[in-house]
Each structure stands twice: as structure tokens, then as C-alpha cells.
DNA sequence: CCACCTATCTGAACGGCGTCAAGATCAATC
DNA sequence: GATTGATCTTGACGCCGTTCAGATAGGTGG
């Protein structure tokens, strides 16, 4: 059927399959969810044999890593955008938190892969690693700026972890449809997110130093 | 090899297999983790053929439901115990939160199943449902008692969700070994948990009304 | 221009998985 | 003691991840 998202020129043998496989995987994730994401299905979607991916990835896990990498990039851009859009220091963390959870709602299957594929290797997910510009560092640096120099480093670290836990927990919870009536009562999805985050200390607007 | 945990009298045909299967599943979970938990492996561990479980469970999902049910029971007992042990109102939520996360650390594979098996059906996990005595209701009732009658119901609900998100997020994060050095610096696992929770509003000791 | 080399892809196979249908087995009931 | 119905086994199906021998074809040196 279809072989790639766009009819790009294929520079090589059968095309630049590595990218095509990652895109095929993302297509399957969005249309059929994480349980349908088998290596064979990805190969099928990309129009190659089940063994072809093994010339580009060591195993299924490495393919999922590549997919997760794309996800963390996208999430990082969302969060950076939210940080730049924030009106004042007091709302910085809230805006970043909301953008985090909204990303998880817009790409629930991808979000799942981003955590699952790293748990299998029990490593930290890519976006939580202490790299130069990981999403986690973005949050920590934001806390550092918001908190001021007198707050001990360990408190910055703990606050970052706490915020991440809260956002991740909310991301997982908000997928359950049982909260729908509460969401409606509050005036929509985003009001619900802000309502929950507002009960969580560091996300309270107008209290930048409260860490 | 071994067929059941204890040499109980087998009242029936081949034994009361339903219970034996759930116990076999739990044994596999604890010894080999969630990825090794196949229906066939459970049947093998229980000493029956791969098709035998189908006379007691509709499919693999229903077996996992039964396993998760045990887990939610255990977690509920942990949390109830923590609530009763709490010295004062101000530390109630913290103690419950700590017991929640500690349970997830003591039974990581079981904890995973407790959430995963319900996500597949996209239903709320058993312990989060609005039943009479679910773990979720335990938390909400605690909040209601701690907050006093003047706090609106919707805030109780949001605070409960927020607390649950934070605890669940922390439960997932604390499995990553990358926080080990921070944990050591703080004086151990429990100090880490209390440190993170302490940054999260409703878990701050001595501030029972802050919801 | 040609022959080789190497990366890439296919086809077929292996064992393991979830699930099902048909038959064997055995406790309980009449 | 024969019948019944629940329970368990056997064998099969299609899908999965993975491997390996062989086909293919782009790039390179002659």
C-alpha cells in the first residue's frame, strides 16, 4: 500500500529505511495504539520484509528508542515554547506543567512508549537524563531561576523531581475517562489540569519562591 | 516441579486451580518481573497445560485482573495501616503517601500490573474507582476529615487527584536507580520520599488545612 | 566499462506467545 | 452404576521477535 509519509527521493538501495521505519512506527502508534506496535507491523507498514529492520536496529527495543527520541524532542519543544510564552515568573512552572500534560494527551501512545522503552532497560527516560538540554534540565533551570540563589541545590533538585512526578502522574491519570464529568464541571480539560496542578505547591500561580 | 505455594488439600478434580494460577502469577512476577508473565508460563508454574486457565478466566487480561485485585487489597491494607499509625492530623497524608510509594517499591512488578491491566480496557484501576472502600476513597475521606466542612467538595476531589498523581508519579520515578546518589545524600530511601512529598503542598506536615 | 565488495533486503525457519476446538477424564448426581 | 457436566489435555492456528543463508544492487578500484 503506502510506503512512506511523503514521496521523498530515495537516495539508496530501497530507500533510507531507518527514517521510514520510525515514521511507520509513529503512524501505527497514532492510529492503532501501543499494543499494535510490533516489529513485523512496522516492517509491513514500511513495505519491507520482517527482517529488514535488523539492518538498522539491533532489536525492537532500539527501534522504540528511536521513536521515543522523536517524542522527547517534540515534548522538549512544547515545553520550551510554553516557557517562552509564560507571562510572568509566577506562572512559569504552571505553563510548563500544562504543556507537558497536554502533550501527553495529544500523543498518548507516543508518551507511553517514551517511558516504557526506557523502563525495560531500567534507565532513566531520555528526557529525564542530566544532559545539557534535556526536558528535565529545562525544568530544573526554571526552578533555579524562579527560586533565587539562596535556595539550596538539593531543594531545587527535590522540587524538580516533585514537579516531574506530579506532571507525569497527572499525564497518566488524565487519560482515564472517568474524570470527564469533573472536567466538564470545571469548564474543560485545561481547567481540570490547572485545578489539579494548583493543589500542588510549586505550580501555584503568583508564588514563585515557594519551593 | 512445584505446583502450589503450600500443600493445601485439593478439594477438586485437579485442585482449586483458579487460586493456584493467581499465586503462580504472583510468584513469577516477583521472581522474573512483568515481561516474563505469560499465560503459558503461569500454567507451567502451576503445573497444568496452557489451555487450562481458560476454564477459569476468559483470557489473559482476566487473569491479570485477578492478580491486580490482590495487589489493590494489599495496597489498601498498607494505606489503612499507615493512616491508623499517623500521630496527628498534619502527618496523615504524608504517612499515607509514604506507605503508597513504599508499597510500589516492595512490589514493583505487581504495582505495574495493577495499572497496566486496567489501561488496556481503559478503565480506572480498581483501587481508584469510586467504590465504598477503595484506596482512592480512603484518601478522599482523609482529605475531607483533614480539611473541615468549609472546603468545597470539588476542592477535596481535586486535592485527592493531585495527591494520587504525585504519589503515582513518585512511585514510578523512584524505581529509577539514577536517583540513588541523591537518596544517599538525603539519608536513605524514606528521607528521599519525604523530601519529594514535602515539596508537594498537601503533603507538608503541620499544614492540615492547606488544600 | 567492468568486476568486485559491501551494505541492504528477502525467504524460510525456529521457538514462544495467546487462543480455540475436540476429545479425554473424573467428581457428583440420579 | 450410568449419565452428566465441569475440568483438563492435545493439537492446531496465526502472530510475534529473531536469526541465517542467499539474492540484490549501489559504490569503488582497476
XYZ file of C-alpha atoms (C1' of nucleotides) in Angstrom:
482
model
C 0.000 0.000 0.000
C 1.585 3.225 1.078
C 5.290 3.141 1.723
C 6.274 6.430 3.287
C 4.622 9.589 4.521
C 5.809 11.696 1.610
C 7.236 10.796 -1.785
C 10.737 11.857 -0.893
C 13.579 10.876 -3.200
C 15.044 7.594 -2.004
C 18.805 8.043 -2.053
C 19.706 4.427 -1.599
C 19.039 0.782 -2.305
C 15.499 0.548 -1.087
C 15.250 3.998 0.414
C 16.513 5.445 3.644
C 14.726 2.820 5.598
C 15.722 3.830 9.082
C 13.733 7.037 8.941
C 10.881 5.299 7.116
C 10.635 2.699 9.874
C 10.461 5.298 12.617
C 7.754 7.152 10.725
C 5.841 3.940 10.105
C 6.017 3.161 13.807
C 4.652 6.590 14.670
C 1.821 6.143 12.191
C 0.867 2.814 13.775
C 1.093 4.298 17.244
C -1.273 7.123 16.377
C -3.787 5.006 14.503
C -3.796 1.753 16.466
C -2.053 2.360 19.758
C 0.940 0.825 21.528
C -0.357 -2.754 21.651
C -0.421 -2.917 17.848
C 3.185 -1.763 17.558
C 5.006 -4.949 16.582
C 8.234 -5.021 14.633
C 6.527 -7.012 11.905
C 3.695 -4.500 11.680
C 6.191 -1.666 11.339
C 8.001 -3.513 8.578
C 4.687 -4.226 6.874
C 3.688 -0.565 7.103
C 7.038 0.449 5.634
C 6.675 -2.116 2.853
C 9.677 -4.275 3.704
C 10.238 -7.791 4.994
C 10.129 -8.564 8.736
C 13.899 -8.997 8.823
C 14.780 -5.725 7.138
C 14.680 -3.577 10.314
C 17.522 -5.621 11.760
C 19.943 -3.921 9.402
C 19.146 -0.588 11.076
C 18.292 -1.522 14.663
C 19.786 -4.144 16.947
C 16.344 -5.251 18.050
C 12.823 -3.990 18.628
C 13.910 -2.047 21.687
C 16.317 0.032 19.662
C 13.586 0.934 17.205
C 11.383 2.012 20.088
C 14.279 4.066 21.429
C 14.409 5.922 18.142
C 10.663 6.528 18.274
C 10.923 7.709 21.872
C 13.739 10.042 20.883
C 11.416 11.799 18.457
C 8.828 12.033 21.223
C 11.220 13.621 23.691
C 12.272 16.125 21.054
C 8.662 17.081 20.450
C 7.931 17.334 24.164
C 11.018 19.453 24.698
C 9.849 21.884 22.030
C 6.396 22.074 23.597
C 7.828 22.849 26.990
C 10.305 25.385 25.672
C 7.509 27.110 23.801
C 5.367 27.216 26.932
C 8.237 28.630 28.927
C 8.727 31.421 26.423
C 5.019 32.203 26.293
C 4.673 32.474 30.073
C 3.652 35.966 31.095
C 5.479 36.194 34.414
C 7.745 34.269 36.732
C 4.861 33.086 38.897
C 3.122 31.290 36.061
C 6.250 29.771 34.510
C 6.036 26.382 36.171
C 2.314 26.104 35.633
C 2.599 26.808 31.917
C 5.376 24.272 31.526
C 3.382 21.710 33.503
C 0.252 22.282 31.465
C 2.177 21.943 28.222
C 3.699 18.689 29.495
C 0.349 17.138 30.298
C -1.249 18.454 27.130
C 1.487 16.812 25.083
C 0.740 13.513 26.769
C -2.915 13.952 25.881
C -2.215 14.793 22.267
C 0.163 11.844 21.802
C -0.868 9.280 24.407
C 0.623 6.269 22.638
C 3.903 8.036 21.940
C 4.046 9.240 25.530
C 3.644 5.657 26.697
C 6.496 4.470 24.509
C 8.724 7.283 25.784
C 8.611 5.819 29.281
C 8.087 2.118 28.597
C 11.055 1.615 26.309
C 13.421 3.004 28.924
C 11.914 1.064 31.805
C 12.770 -2.168 30.028
C 16.455 -1.270 30.168
C 15.945 0.273 33.560
C 17.449 3.523 32.566
C 16.093 6.987 33.030
C 13.982 8.065 30.063
C 15.909 10.241 27.665
C 14.128 13.444 28.603
C 14.884 12.946 32.286
C 18.589 12.463 31.938
C 21.004 15.075 33.220
C 22.125 16.103 29.740
C 22.767 19.584 28.540
C 19.312 20.363 27.246
C 17.002 17.601 28.379
C 13.444 18.449 29.335
C 14.318 17.657 32.942
C 17.125 20.228 32.904
C 14.756 22.761 31.428
C 12.521 22.352 34.461
C 15.395 22.422 36.909
C 16.874 25.557 35.379
C 13.475 27.175 35.525
C 13.230 26.348 39.203
C 16.702 27.714 39.784
C 15.763 30.995 38.137
C 12.433 31.203 39.935
C 13.778 30.278 43.342
C 16.729 32.609 43.611
C 20.267 31.886 44.757
C 19.548 31.375 48.450
C 17.625 28.135 47.925
C 19.906 25.089 48.401
C 20.658 22.986 45.326
C 19.176 19.892 46.910
C 15.848 21.658 47.268
C 15.933 22.661 43.621
C 16.559 19.019 42.759
C 13.771 17.743 45.004
C 11.338 20.333 43.706
C 12.164 19.356 40.140
C 11.570 15.701 40.894
C 8.359 16.538 42.717
C 7.088 18.619 39.820
C 8.021 15.915 37.348
C 6.264 13.251 39.422
C 3.145 15.348 39.638
C 3.077 16.116 35.934
C 3.779 12.517 34.955
C 1.165 11.225 37.354
C -1.376 13.676 36.027
C -0.453 12.737 32.472
C -1.251 9.109 33.208
C -4.399 9.860 35.190
C -5.901 12.303 32.745
C -6.183 9.548 30.158
C -8.837 7.836 32.247
C -12.226 8.886 31.022
C -13.803 8.587 34.474
C -12.816 12.157 35.290
C -14.844 13.516 32.380
C -17.769 14.736 34.457
C -15.445 16.547 36.818
C -13.676 18.093 33.824
C -16.969 19.310 32.404
C -17.980 20.724 35.761
C -14.758 22.695 35.891
C -15.130 24.049 32.367
C -12.975 21.781 30.260
C -9.806 19.781 30.109
C -7.379 22.627 30.676
C -9.302 23.968 33.669
C -9.084 20.487 35.162
C -5.323 20.364 34.622
C -4.842 23.776 36.185
C -7.139 22.826 39.032
C -5.146 19.733 39.899
C -1.773 21.437 39.464
C -2.976 24.336 41.605
C -3.145 21.968 44.567
C 0.474 21.020 44.144
C 2.640 23.664 45.742
C 5.166 24.659 43.135
C 2.515 25.095 40.478
C 0.569 27.720 42.374
C 0.468 30.930 40.418
C 1.967 34.012 41.971
C 4.126 32.087 44.416
C 7.388 31.764 42.570
C 9.577 31.396 45.634
C 7.529 28.660 47.238
C 9.763 25.667 46.678
C 8.240 -29.225 39.855
C 6.398 -27.311 42.497
C 2.675 -26.982 41.973
C 1.339 -24.633 44.623
C 2.709 -22.450 47.370
C 1.588 -24.732 50.194
C 0.470 -28.353 50.246
C -3.151 -27.458 50.797
C -5.772 -30.180 50.384
C -7.035 -30.081 46.801
C -10.797 -30.257 47.029
C -11.412 -30.963 43.388
C -10.502 -32.537 40.105
C -7.029 -31.163 39.743
C -7.136 -28.721 42.635
C -8.669 -25.309 43.003
C -6.798 -24.057 40.043
C -8.040 -20.504 39.968
C -6.295 -19.613 43.191
C -3.246 -21.634 42.211
C -2.940 -19.700 38.947
C -3.111 -16.334 40.667
C -0.468 -17.427 43.130
C 1.722 -18.796 40.336
C 1.409 -15.478 38.530
C 2.469 -13.593 41.627
C 5.442 -15.888 42.082
C 6.550 -15.254 38.505
C 6.052 -11.517 38.913
C 8.238 -11.385 41.994
C 10.976 -13.611 40.652
C 11.141 -12.641 36.976
C 9.192 -9.429 36.505
C 6.237 -8.397 34.353
C 7.795 -9.205 30.977
C 8.070 -12.889 31.915
C 4.413 -13.085 32.898
C 2.882 -15.059 30.034
C -0.219 -17.183 30.326
C 1.768 -20.209 29.306
C 4.412 -19.523 31.933
C 1.737 -19.223 34.600
C 0.197 -22.511 33.524
C 3.644 -24.105 33.525
C 4.362 -22.787 37.015
C 1.025 -24.145 38.219
C 1.725 -27.499 36.580
C -1.148 -27.523 34.083
C -1.492 -27.295 30.327
C -1.531 -23.935 28.521
C -5.252 -24.214 27.862
C -6.290 -24.991 31.411
C -6.533 -21.356 32.574
C -9.302 -20.756 30.041
C -11.716 -22.696 32.231
C -11.255 -20.119 34.971
C -10.519 -16.883 33.111
C -11.930 -15.535 29.862
C -8.474 -14.541 28.673
C -5.105 -13.402 29.903
C -6.490 -9.999 30.831
C -8.941 -11.526 33.270
C -6.147 -13.421 34.992
C -4.187 -10.192 35.314
C -7.294 -8.541 36.743
C -7.367 -11.164 39.460
C -3.695 -10.588 40.198
C -4.226 -6.840 40.276
C -7.162 -7.324 42.649
C -4.846 -8.969 45.158
C -2.439 -6.090 44.736
C -5.064 -3.438 45.399
C -6.147 -5.322 48.501
C -2.593 -5.365 49.776
C -2.070 -1.697 48.987
C -5.340 -0.800 50.698
C -4.205 -2.575 53.831
C -0.867 -0.780 53.765
C -2.528 2.591 53.434
C -5.118 1.878 56.124
C -2.358 0.785 58.454
C -0.395 3.950 57.773
C -3.477 6.064 58.406
C -4.008 4.422 61.756
C -0.382 4.782 62.748
C -0.267 8.502 61.926
C 0.446 10.544 65.026
C -1.564 13.640 64.194
C -3.805 15.153 61.562
C -0.968 17.087 59.974
C 1.047 13.993 59.152
C -1.863 11.865 57.985
C -1.494 12.489 54.272
C 2.265 12.176 54.354
C 2.128 8.812 56.099
C -0.424 7.511 53.636
C 1.627 8.815 50.727
C 4.822 7.261 52.032
C 3.098 3.914 52.540
C 1.757 4.097 48.973
C 5.162 4.662 47.442
C 6.831 2.121 49.716
C 4.327 -0.490 48.597
C 5.218 0.226 44.978
C 8.874 -0.228 45.852
C 8.321 -3.500 47.678
C 6.186 -4.956 44.873
C 7.252 -3.136 41.714
C 6.082 -5.784 39.263
C 2.729 -6.193 40.968
C 2.304 -2.421 41.083
C 2.904 -2.283 37.343
C 0.266 -4.918 36.676
C -2.211 -3.067 38.868
C -2.198 -0.132 36.472
C -1.370 -1.797 33.150
C -4.161 -4.339 33.160
C -6.756 -1.619 33.593
C -5.244 0.690 30.999
C -5.778 -1.983 28.371
C -9.523 -1.854 28.978
C -9.298 1.862 29.506
C -10.980 1.721 32.819
C -9.915 3.243 36.087
C -7.740 0.856 38.087
C -9.680 -0.955 40.760
C -8.200 0.997 43.654
C -9.106 4.319 42.052
C -12.750 3.586 41.496
C -15.405 5.377 43.495
C -16.426 2.269 45.415
C -17.245 2.066 49.059
C -13.786 1.283 50.362
C -11.342 1.758 47.518
C -7.921 3.157 48.256
C -8.922 6.310 46.398
C -11.909 6.810 48.706
C -9.645 6.295 51.703
C -7.558 9.248 50.546
C -10.564 11.399 49.758
C -12.184 10.720 53.113
C -8.917 11.555 54.799
C -8.835 14.858 52.960
C -12.425 15.532 53.928
C -11.636 14.977 57.578
C -8.432 16.991 57.447
C -9.898 19.888 55.517
C -13.026 20.589 57.503
C -16.557 21.225 56.277
C -15.995 24.670 54.765
C -13.804 23.358 51.904
C -15.882 22.779 48.744
C -16.302 19.199 47.569
C -14.688 19.925 44.234
C -11.516 21.029 46.003
C -11.481 17.824 48.002
C -11.785 15.917 44.747
C -9.040 17.907 43.026
C -6.736 17.598 46.009
C -7.294 13.840 46.056
C -6.469 13.569 42.385
C -3.434 15.789 42.833
C -2.171 13.698 45.729
C -2.762 10.493 43.798
C -0.928 11.837 40.755
C 2.019 12.883 42.875
C 2.215 9.559 44.688
C 1.843 7.550 41.490
C 4.416 9.662 39.707
C 6.826 9.271 42.583
C 6.172 5.545 42.650
C 7.203 5.280 39.014
C 10.175 7.620 39.338
C 11.619 6.094 42.470
C 12.250 2.841 40.599
C 14.910 4.571 38.518
C 18.266 3.937 40.060
C 19.668 7.258 38.844
C 18.367 8.981 41.965
C 20.417 6.742 44.215
C 23.142 9.262 44.937
C 20.579 11.887 45.863
C 18.862 9.346 48.119
C 22.120 8.570 49.873
C 22.849 12.259 50.325
C 19.482 12.712 51.979
C 19.957 9.761 54.307
C 18.082 6.942 52.633
C 15.082 5.994 50.587
C 12.415 7.170 53.018
C 14.067 10.553 53.527
C 14.033 10.963 49.761
C 10.327 10.147 49.595
C 9.508 12.573 52.386
C 11.716 15.182 50.771
C 9.903 14.991 47.457
C 6.454 14.810 49.018
C 7.331 17.762 51.232
C 7.512 19.930 48.135
C 4.010 18.999 47.148
C 1.577 21.119 49.108
C -0.859 18.729 50.666
C 1.870 16.507 51.996
C 3.520 19.188 54.069
C 3.460 18.235 57.729
C 1.675 20.518 60.128
C -0.452 22.153 57.469
C -3.588 20.030 57.518
C -5.913 22.696 56.148
C -3.790 23.586 53.138
C -5.792 22.059 50.357
C 33.418 -0.227 -18.583
C 33.710 -3.996 -15.706
C 34.334 -6.783 -11.624
C 34.339 -6.906 -7.096
C 32.798 -5.548 -2.350
C 29.797 -4.435 0.973
C 25.592 -2.742 2.709
C 20.960 -3.866 2.187
C 16.979 -6.681 1.661
C 14.293 -11.295 1.138
C 12.688 -16.012 2.311
C 12.442 -19.505 5.252
C 12.839 -21.159 9.569
C 12.799 -21.533 14.980
C 10.693 -21.231 19.393
C 7.325 -18.762 22.150
C 3.080 -16.468 22.568
C -2.491 -16.152 23.086
C -6.352 -18.659 21.865
C -9.570 -22.231 20.359
C -11.902 -26.731 19.168
C -12.183 -31.631 20.029
C -11.572 -35.204 22.916
C -10.279 -37.410 27.493
C -11.090 -37.614 32.475
C -13.312 -37.606 36.638
C -16.454 -35.743 40.741
C -21.173 -35.521 41.557
C -25.887 -36.731 40.851
C -29.843 -39.581 39.812
C -23.890 -47.955 38.090
C -24.933 -44.902 34.082
C -25.177 -40.059 32.963
C -23.856 -35.511 33.145
C -21.172 -31.516 33.266
C -17.199 -29.315 34.776
C -12.359 -29.688 34.246
C -8.096 -30.659 31.942
C -5.104 -32.220 27.717
C -3.786 -32.471 22.991
C -3.041 -30.418 18.899
C -3.569 -26.792 15.967
C -3.716 -21.791 14.098
C -1.815 -17.297 13.355
C 1.144 -13.798 15.179
C 5.278 -12.439 17.404
C 10.744 -11.471 17.765
C 14.810 -13.123 15.936
C 18.353 -15.486 13.049
C 20.705 -17.013 8.927
C 21.743 -18.213 4.222
C 21.243 -16.304 -0.036
C 19.688 -12.683 -3.518
C 20.338 -7.818 -4.969
C 22.286 -3.679 -6.148
C 24.923 0.800 -5.185
C 29.816 2.322 -4.733
C 34.654 1.698 -5.756
C 39.054 0.326 -7.728
C 41.021 -1.471 -11.838
